[in-house]
Coordinates of C-alpha atoms in Angstrom, one line a residue:
M61 CA 140.6 -104.2 -40.7
A62 CA 138.0 -106.9 -40.0
S63 CA 135.1 -104.4 -40.2
A64 CA 136.4 -103.3 -43.6
V65 CA 136.6 -106.9 -44.8
G66 CA 133.0 -107.6 -43.4
S67 CA 131.8 -104.5 -45.1
N68 CA 133.2 -105.5 -48.5
S69 CA 131.6 -108.9 -48.2
F70 CA 128.3 -107.6 -47.2
A71 CA 128.4 -105.2 -50.4
K72 CA 129.1 -108.1 -52.6
V73 CA 126.1 -110.0 -51.3
L74 CA 124.0 -106.9 -51.9
A75 CA 125.3 -106.5 -55.6
L76 CA 122.8 -106.9 -58.2
M77 CA 123.3 -109.7 -60.9
P78 CA 124.5 -108.0 -64.3
T79 CA 122.0 -108.5 -67.0
P80 CA 122.8 -111.8 -68.8
K81 CA 124.7 -111.8 -72.1
E82 CA 123.1 -113.3 -75.2
A83 CA 124.2 -113.8 -78.8
E84 CA 124.2 -110.8 -81.1
G85 CA 122.6 -112.8 -83.8
P86 CA 123.2 -112.4 -87.5
F87 CA 121.2 -109.3 -88.2
Y88 CA 123.0 -106.5 -86.7
P89 CA 122.8 -103.6 -89.1
V90 CA 125.5 -103.4 -91.7
K91 CA 124.2 -100.4 -93.7
N92 CA 124.3 -97.0 -92.0
Q93 CA 121.2 -94.9 -91.9
K94 CA 120.5 -91.4 -91.1
D95 CA 117.6 -91.7 -88.7
K96 CA 118.6 -93.8 -85.7
D97 CA 116.4 -91.8 -83.1
D98 CA 114.4 -93.0 -80.3
D99 CA 111.2 -93.4 -82.4
L100 CA 111.5 -96.5 -84.5
T101 CA 107.7 -96.1 -85.6
Q102 CA 108.5 -93.3 -87.8
I103 CA 111.4 -92.7 -90.3
D104 CA 112.4 -89.1 -90.9
G105 CA 111.2 -88.0 -94.4
Y106 CA 108.6 -90.8 -94.7
V107 CA 104.8 -90.2 -94.6
G108 CA 103.7 -93.5 -93.3
N109 CA 103.9 -95.1 -89.8
A110 CA 105.2 -98.5 -89.1
S111 CA 102.6 -101.2 -88.8
G112 CA 101.9 -103.4 -85.9
Q113 CA 101.3 -102.9 -82.1
H114 CA 103.2 -99.7 -81.1
I115 CA 104.9 -99.9 -77.7
V116 CA 107.0 -97.8 -75.4
I117 CA 110.0 -99.3 -73.5
G118 CA 111.5 -97.4 -70.8
G119 CA 113.9 -98.2 -68.0
R120 CA 117.3 -97.5 -66.4
V121 CA 120.9 -98.7 -66.7
T122 CA 122.6 -99.0 -63.4
D123 CA 125.9 -100.8 -62.1
V124 CA 125.7 -103.7 -59.9
F125 CA 125.5 -101.5 -56.8
G126 CA 122.3 -99.7 -58.1
N127 CA 124.2 -96.6 -59.0
P128 CA 122.6 -94.9 -62.3
V129 CA 125.0 -95.1 -65.4
E130 CA 124.5 -91.9 -67.4
N131 CA 125.4 -91.4 -71.0
A132 CA 125.6 -95.1 -71.6
L133 CA 125.2 -95.8 -75.3
L134 CA 122.3 -98.1 -76.2
D135 CA 122.3 -99.7 -79.6
V136 CA 118.9 -101.2 -80.4
W137 CA 117.8 -103.2 -83.4
Q138 CA 114.9 -105.7 -84.0
A139 CA 112.6 -107.3 -86.5
D140 CA 109.6 -105.4 -87.7
A141 CA 106.0 -106.6 -86.9
N142 CA 106.2 -109.1 -89.7
G143 CA 109.3 -110.7 -88.2
R144 CA 111.6 -109.3 -90.8
Y145 CA 114.9 -107.4 -90.2
R146 CA 116.0 -104.5 -92.3
H147 CA 119.1 -106.5 -93.2
P148 CA 120.3 -107.8 -96.8
R149 CA 121.0 -111.3 -95.5
D150 CA 117.5 -111.8 -93.8
A151 CA 116.0 -114.7 -96.0
N152 CA 112.6 -114.5 -94.2
K153 CA 109.9 -114.3 -97.0
A154 CA 107.8 -112.2 -94.8
K155 CA 107.2 -108.6 -96.4
L156 CA 109.6 -105.9 -95.1
D157 CA 107.8 -102.9 -93.5
Q158 CA 109.4 -100.0 -95.1
N159 CA 108.2 -97.5 -92.7
F160 CA 109.9 -99.2 -89.7
Q161 CA 113.1 -97.7 -88.7
G162 CA 114.6 -101.0 -87.4
W163 CA 117.6 -99.5 -85.6
A164 CA 118.1 -96.9 -82.9
V165 CA 121.1 -95.5 -81.1
I166 CA 120.3 -93.7 -78.0
K167 CA 121.9 -92.5 -74.7
T168 CA 120.8 -92.7 -71.0
D169 CA 120.2 -89.3 -69.2
D170 CA 121.9 -88.4 -65.9
K171 CA 119.6 -90.7 -63.9
G172 CA 120.6 -93.6 -66.1
S173 CA 117.1 -93.6 -67.8
F174 CA 116.3 -94.3 -71.3
R175 CA 113.1 -94.6 -73.4
F176 CA 112.2 -95.5 -77.0
K177 CA 109.1 -96.1 -79.0
T178 CA 108.9 -99.1 -81.4
V179 CA 106.6 -102.1 -82.4
M180 CA 106.0 -105.4 -80.9
P181 CA 108.7 -107.4 -82.9
G182 CA 107.1 -110.4 -85.0
A183 CA 108.2 -114.0 -84.4
Y184 CA 110.2 -115.4 -87.2
P185 CA 111.8 -118.9 -88.3
A186 CA 115.4 -119.4 -87.2
S187 CA 115.4 -122.8 -88.7
G188 CA 113.0 -125.4 -89.8
T189 CA 112.1 -126.4 -86.5
W190 CA 112.8 -123.1 -84.4
V191 CA 110.7 -120.2 -84.3
R192 CA 112.1 -117.2 -82.3
P193 CA 109.9 -115.4 -80.0
P194 CA 109.4 -111.7 -80.1
H195 CA 112.6 -110.0 -78.7
I196 CA 114.7 -107.0 -79.2
H197 CA 118.6 -106.8 -79.4
L198 CA 120.6 -104.4 -77.4
K199 CA 124.2 -103.4 -77.0
I200 CA 125.2 -101.3 -74.2
F201 CA 128.5 -99.5 -73.9
K202 CA 130.0 -97.1 -71.4
P203 CA 133.8 -96.7 -70.6
N204 CA 134.8 -98.5 -67.3
Y205 CA 132.1 -100.9 -67.5
S206 CA 132.0 -104.3 -69.3
P207 CA 130.3 -103.9 -72.7
L208 CA 127.0 -105.8 -72.8
T209 CA 125.1 -107.5 -75.7
T210 CA 121.9 -109.0 -74.8
Q211 CA 118.3 -109.7 -75.8
M212 CA 115.1 -108.6 -74.2
Y213 CA 112.1 -110.7 -74.3
F214 CA 108.3 -110.1 -73.7
P215 CA 106.2 -111.8 -71.0
N216 CA 103.4 -114.2 -71.7
Q217 CA 104.7 -115.4 -75.2
E218 CA 104.1 -118.8 -75.8
L219 CA 107.2 -119.2 -77.9
N220 CA 109.4 -118.3 -75.0
K221 CA 108.9 -121.7 -73.5
K222 CA 110.4 -123.4 -76.5
D223 CA 113.2 -120.7 -77.4
L224 CA 116.6 -122.4 -77.7
L225 CA 118.4 -119.4 -76.6
L226 CA 116.2 -118.2 -73.7
N227 CA 116.0 -121.7 -72.4
Q228 CA 119.7 -122.0 -71.9
K229 CA 119.4 -119.3 -69.2
S230 CA 118.3 -120.2 -65.5
P231 CA 114.8 -119.0 -64.4
Y232 CA 116.6 -116.2 -62.5
E233 CA 118.4 -115.0 -65.7
Q234 CA 115.4 -115.4 -67.8
S235 CA 113.5 -113.0 -65.5
A236 CA 116.4 -110.5 -65.8
M237 CA 116.0 -110.7 -69.6
M238 CA 112.1 -110.2 -69.4
A239 CA 110.4 -106.8 -70.0
R240 CA 107.5 -106.1 -67.6
E241 CA 104.2 -104.6 -68.9
I242 CA 103.3 -101.6 -66.6
G243 CA 100.5 -99.8 -68.3
Q244 CA 98.9 -98.5 -71.4
Q245 CA 98.8 -95.0 -72.7
G246 CA 96.1 -94.8 -75.5
N247 CA 96.9 -97.5 -77.9
L248 CA 100.5 -97.6 -76.6
I249 CA 101.4 -100.4 -74.4
I250 CA 104.1 -99.5 -71.8
Y251 CA 107.1 -101.9 -70.9
E252 CA 109.8 -101.6 -68.3
Y253 CA 113.2 -103.0 -68.8
N254 CA 116.1 -102.3 -66.6
I255 CA 119.7 -103.2 -67.4
V256 CA 122.5 -103.9 -64.9
L257 CA 126.2 -103.4 -66.2
D258 CA 129.2 -105.0 -64.6
L259 CA 132.3 -103.0 -63.9
L260 CA 135.2 -103.4 -66.0
R261 CA 137.6 -105.9 -64.4
K262 CA 141.1 -104.5 -64.4

């Protein structure tokens, strides 16, 4: 019995921190669209490509013990390179990029891996004194796991230092919400972002 208790305690020490939660924000898509695939730079049926710096984001979804979470549903949305959301209530005066998909719904594979192509989101004014840094919104869902809504940030962005949401987090939490630049493929910048889901409490 003692060894079992000790083993459980040791497992808890080794458990990964779940990815921190964050506000959904006001611009979750409200109008359904046909194209929600993993390439946000190209809309099916459109000739043009999205403007801005094209990037690829890949990573894995695991549980707190490092086990891959397959078939997890990732709901991804973001502003375009101009800082404008494809949302009727976005009052930003920046021009909407009509060639940017803005929203993707994808699943992890049997190794918990995911990948999508998008653009570096533009910064935008959240208020008269607050400009949000580039970020991507994600909702992750899988039965038997706690659903997660979070925001992914990019390294070396000056606006990160002043963001009211990001700076409510501890340095450790901030690092867990930060993508990592891992290389370049032609003109594409490659980022890694891993997500940890907590088990659903019964």
